[in-house]
Amino acid sequence: KAGVTQTPRYLIKTRGQQVTLSCSPISGHRSVSWYQQTPGQGLQFLFEYFSETQRNKGNFPGRFSGRQFSNSRSEMNVSTLELGDSALYLCASSPRQESINTEAFFGQGTRLTVV
Amino acid sequence: GDSVTQMEGPVTLSEEAFLTINCTYTATGYPSLFWYVQYPGEGLQLLLKATKADDKGSNKGFEATYRKETTSFHLEKGSVQVSDSAVYFCALRGAAGNKLTFGGGTRVLVKP
């Protein structure tokens, strides 16, 4: 069974631009979550999508948004990029809407560098 | 809110040494606890988990026991290998279940 696939793996953007990252969950998984990993802040939750609906959102500005399609694939978008948005963005998939016992399976991440 | 504290690294060990990484947490109710491992240039891999007090999670020689009384979930391995060099993250999923809260990560370097 294929794992979580994130594309692209690496991305370089200029301040002020916008970027879209893609995540394909494990086949049959319906929940997708996004996390930002930086050296300073560590791993922080961005949002969770289940059945094409955003179920939960972390403490990030409105420049960060996402969506989920009917095939459970998800995209996240960051508009008006800032230098501080440089990070590894990780996507995780779960079979169902996340609950206390849910295991999350992570992709390899997209490394975004803002210059 | 929920939080996870783990020992800062790097932890440098020789092959076949004993590894312990301390992890303590703060959460309301009874969270589920996880250890994830991140190899260089990779995403996170689930190493083990425990969902209730006194549960022991184990995988690939690693073990961790859910200690409710000390709010801890320390990771141990009896004999490390060079291939265990990675960053280890302790995490919890609280009663709301809606997100993972991670510790800051502990880098482990195993030398031959």
Short mmCIF file of C-alpha atoms in Angstrom, two decimals:
data_model
loop_
_atom_site.label_atom_id
_atom_site.label_comp_id
_atom_site.label_asym_id
_atom_site.label_seq_id
_atom_site.Cartn_x
_atom_site.Cartn_y
_atom_site.Cartn_z
CA LYS A 1 0.00 0.00 0.00
CA ALA A 2 1.48 3.35 -0.97
CA GLY A 3 2.17 5.80 1.82
CA VAL A 4 1.31 9.45 2.10
CA THR A 5 2.61 11.34 -0.91
CA GLN A 6 3.46 15.01 -0.76
CA THR A 7 4.40 17.11 -3.74
CA PRO A 8 6.60 18.86 -4.44
CA ARG A 9 9.40 17.78 -2.11
CA TYR A 10 11.23 21.08 -2.38
CA LEU A 11 10.07 24.57 -3.24
CA ILE A 12 11.71 27.98 -3.33
CA LYS A 13 9.49 31.04 -3.42
CA THR A 14 9.93 34.78 -3.11
CA ARG A 15 8.42 36.90 -0.37
CA GLY A 16 4.92 38.03 -1.27
CA GLN A 17 4.21 35.11 -3.55
CA GLN A 18 1.75 32.38 -2.82
CA VAL A 19 2.28 28.64 -2.81
CA THR A 20 0.17 25.49 -2.99
CA LEU A 21 1.28 22.20 -1.52
CA SER A 22 -0.35 18.87 -2.28
CA CYS A 23 -0.96 15.76 -0.21
CA SER A 24 -2.33 12.39 -1.31
CA PRO A 25 -3.30 10.27 1.70
CA ILE A 26 -2.98 6.52 2.03
CA SER A 27 -5.63 4.80 -0.04
CA GLY A 28 -8.83 4.52 1.97
CA HIS A 29 -7.83 7.18 4.47
CA ARG A 30 -10.29 10.01 4.74
CA SER A 31 -8.68 12.39 7.20
CA VAL A 32 -5.76 14.66 6.37
CA SER A 33 -3.91 16.92 8.78
CA TRP A 34 -1.16 19.42 8.14
CA TYR A 35 1.74 20.38 10.39
CA GLN A 36 4.50 22.97 10.12
CA GLN A 37 7.98 22.07 11.35
CA THR A 38 10.55 24.78 12.03
CA PRO A 39 13.72 24.78 14.12
CA GLY A 40 12.37 27.51 16.37
CA GLN A 41 8.75 26.45 16.91
CA GLY A 42 9.01 22.72 16.38
CA LEU A 43 5.99 20.85 15.07
CA GLN A 44 2.78 22.82 15.07
CA PHE A 45 -0.70 21.78 13.97
CA LEU A 46 -2.16 23.72 11.05
CA PHE A 47 -5.51 22.08 10.27
CA GLU A 48 -7.42 18.85 9.80
CA TYR A 49 -9.78 17.94 7.00
CA PHE A 50 -12.30 15.14 6.94
CA SER A 51 -14.96 14.55 4.31
CA GLU A 52 -13.97 17.75 2.52
CA THR A 53 -14.62 19.84 5.64
CA GLN A 54 -12.12 21.59 7.85
CA ARG A 55 -12.70 20.08 11.27
CA ASN A 56 -10.01 21.82 13.27
CA LYS A 57 -7.59 24.68 12.83
CA GLY A 58 -4.42 25.61 14.65
CA ASN A 59 -3.25 29.05 15.64
CA PHE A 60 -2.04 30.32 12.28
CA PRO A 61 -2.96 33.47 10.38
CA GLY A 62 -5.59 33.47 7.67
CA ARG A 63 -2.84 33.41 5.03
CA PHE A 64 -2.74 29.67 5.64
CA SER A 65 -5.65 27.81 4.14
CA GLY A 66 -6.45 24.41 2.83
CA ARG A 67 -9.02 22.22 1.24
CA GLN A 68 -9.83 18.59 0.68
CA PHE A 69 -11.25 17.02 -2.42
CA SER A 70 -13.77 14.22 -2.77
CA ASN A 71 -10.96 11.70 -3.30
CA SER A 72 -9.48 12.81 0.07
CA ARG A 73 -6.49 14.51 -1.52
CA SER A 74 -5.70 17.77 0.18
CA GLU A 75 -3.96 20.99 -0.69
CA MET A 76 -2.75 23.75 1.52
CA ASN A 77 -2.14 27.28 0.35
CA VAL A 78 -0.03 30.02 1.84
CA SER A 79 -0.54 33.50 0.46
CA THR A 80 1.67 36.56 0.76
CA LEU A 81 4.66 34.49 1.81
CA GLU A 82 6.93 35.73 4.56
CA LEU A 83 10.48 34.66 5.36
CA GLY A 84 9.17 33.03 8.53
CA ASP A 85 7.03 30.66 6.49
CA SER A 86 10.16 28.76 5.52
CA ALA A 87 9.59 25.33 7.00
CA LEU A 88 9.00 21.66 6.41
CA TYR A 89 5.28 21.14 5.87
CA LEU A 90 4.11 17.69 6.82
CA CYS A 91 0.88 16.02 5.88
CA ALA A 92 -0.58 13.14 7.87
CA SER A 93 -3.43 10.85 6.98
CA SER A 94 -5.73 8.75 9.13
CA PRO A 95 -8.43 6.25 8.24
CA ARG A 96 -11.22 8.30 9.80
CA GLN A 97 -11.81 11.57 11.57
CA GLU A 98 -9.13 11.93 14.17
CA SER A 99 -10.00 10.87 17.68
CA ILE A 100 -7.97 10.22 20.79
CA ASN A 101 -6.62 6.84 19.65
CA THR A 102 -6.03 7.72 16.03
CA GLU A 103 -2.67 6.87 14.51
CA ALA A 104 -1.47 9.43 12.01
CA PHE A 105 0.77 8.42 9.10
CA PHE A 106 3.06 11.13 7.82
CA GLY A 107 4.43 11.92 4.41
CA GLN A 108 8.00 12.97 3.71
CA GLY A 109 7.07 16.62 3.72
CA THR A 110 7.52 19.60 1.45
CA ARG A 111 10.51 21.78 2.23
CA LEU A 112 9.49 25.39 1.53
CA THR A 113 12.15 28.07 1.41
CA VAL A 114 11.08 31.70 1.15
CA VAL A 115 13.74 34.13 -0.09
CA GLY B 1 -3.52 23.56 27.12
CA ASP B 2 -1.78 20.30 26.31
CA SER B 3 2.01 20.27 26.26
CA VAL B 4 4.88 17.81 25.95
CA THR B 5 8.37 18.27 27.33
CA GLN B 6 11.24 16.05 26.31
CA MET B 7 14.90 16.13 27.09
CA GLU B 8 17.03 18.26 24.85
CA GLY B 9 19.71 16.64 22.82
CA PRO B 10 21.84 15.83 21.21
CA VAL B 11 22.32 12.50 22.88
CA THR B 12 25.51 10.82 21.72
CA LEU B 13 25.98 7.12 22.40
CA SER B 14 28.20 4.29 21.36
CA GLU B 15 26.76 1.31 19.55
CA GLU B 16 25.14 -1.24 21.91
CA ALA B 17 24.65 1.36 24.64
CA PHE B 18 21.37 1.82 26.51
CA LEU B 19 19.17 4.69 25.39
CA THR B 20 16.65 6.61 27.46
CA ILE B 21 14.79 9.70 26.29
CA ASN B 22 12.65 11.36 28.92
CA CYS B 23 9.20 12.67 28.05
CA THR B 24 6.63 14.25 30.36
CA TYR B 25 3.29 15.73 29.46
CA THR B 26 0.53 17.99 30.65
CA ALA B 27 -3.01 17.29 29.50
CA THR B 28 -6.53 17.20 30.81
CA GLY B 29 -8.08 13.79 31.01
CA TYR B 30 -6.34 10.72 29.64
CA PRO B 31 -4.45 11.40 26.42
CA SER B 32 -2.99 8.86 24.05
CA LEU B 33 0.79 8.98 23.85
CA PHE B 34 3.07 8.39 20.88
CA TRP B 35 6.71 8.29 19.92
CA TYR B 36 7.63 9.27 16.39
CA VAL B 37 11.05 9.06 14.74
CA GLN B 38 12.40 11.29 11.99
CA TYR B 39 15.38 10.19 9.94
CA PRO B 40 17.41 12.81 8.04
CA GLY B 41 15.46 14.29 5.16
CA GLU B 42 12.37 12.26 5.96
CA GLY B 43 8.94 12.74 7.49
CA LEU B 44 7.78 11.25 10.77
CA GLN B 45 7.35 7.53 11.34
CA LEU B 46 5.23 6.20 14.16
CA LEU B 47 7.48 4.19 16.46
CA LEU B 48 5.05 3.13 19.18
CA LYS B 49 1.99 4.23 21.07
CA ALA B 50 0.05 3.70 24.30
CA THR B 51 -3.55 4.63 24.85
CA LYS B 52 -4.13 4.11 28.57
CA ALA B 53 -2.31 4.14 31.87
CA ASP B 54 0.25 1.34 32.39
CA ASP B 55 0.13 0.39 28.71
CA LYS B 56 3.53 -0.47 27.28
CA GLY B 57 4.17 0.32 23.64
CA SER B 58 6.99 -1.52 21.90
CA ASN B 59 8.48 -1.75 18.44
CA LYS B 60 11.90 -2.50 16.92
CA GLY B 61 13.44 -2.95 20.38
CA PHE B 62 12.09 0.37 21.66
CA GLU B 63 9.72 0.47 24.62
CA ALA B 64 7.78 3.13 26.51
CA THR B 65 5.31 2.80 29.39
CA TYR B 66 2.41 5.19 29.97
CA ARG B 67 2.84 6.39 33.56
CA LYS B 68 -0.20 8.34 34.65
CA GLU B 69 1.12 9.03 38.16
CA THR B 70 4.26 10.74 36.87
CA THR B 71 2.69 11.94 33.57
CA SER B 72 5.59 10.40 31.71
CA PHE B 73 6.25 8.27 28.64
CA HIS B 74 10.00 7.68 28.57
CA LEU B 75 11.49 5.92 25.55
CA GLU B 76 14.07 3.17 26.09
CA LYS B 77 16.13 0.81 24.00
CA GLY B 78 18.52 -1.69 25.44
CA SER B 79 21.14 -1.79 22.70
CA VAL B 80 21.25 0.94 20.06
CA GLN B 81 22.65 0.66 16.57
CA VAL B 82 24.10 3.27 14.24
CA SER B 83 20.88 3.05 12.26
CA ASP B 84 18.96 4.39 15.28
CA SER B 85 20.54 7.80 14.74
CA ALA B 86 17.56 10.10 14.22
CA VAL B 87 15.38 12.69 15.92
CA TYR B 88 12.76 11.29 18.28
CA PHE B 89 9.52 13.09 19.06
CA CYS B 90 7.17 12.42 21.93
CA ALA B 91 3.57 13.41 21.22
CA LEU B 92 0.13 13.26 22.73
CA ARG B 93 -3.39 13.34 21.41
CA GLY B 94 -5.71 14.81 23.99
CA ALA B 95 -9.31 14.15 24.85
CA ALA B 96 -10.54 16.29 21.97
CA GLY B 97 -8.53 14.04 19.68
CA ASN B 98 -8.24 16.68 17.07
CA LYS B 99 -4.49 17.16 16.85
CA LEU B 100 -1.13 15.84 17.91
CA THR B 101 0.89 17.96 20.32
CA PHE B 102 4.62 17.34 19.98
CA GLY B 103 7.63 17.78 22.19
CA GLY B 104 10.64 19.62 20.83
CA GLY B 105 12.42 16.49 19.64
CA THR B 106 15.61 14.80 20.81
CA ARG B 107 18.43 14.18 18.37
CA VAL B 108 20.23 10.89 18.95
CA LEU B 109 23.59 10.12 17.42
CA VAL B 110 24.96 6.60 17.69
CA LYS B 111 28.65 6.16 16.92
CA PRO B 112 30.20 2.87 15.85
#
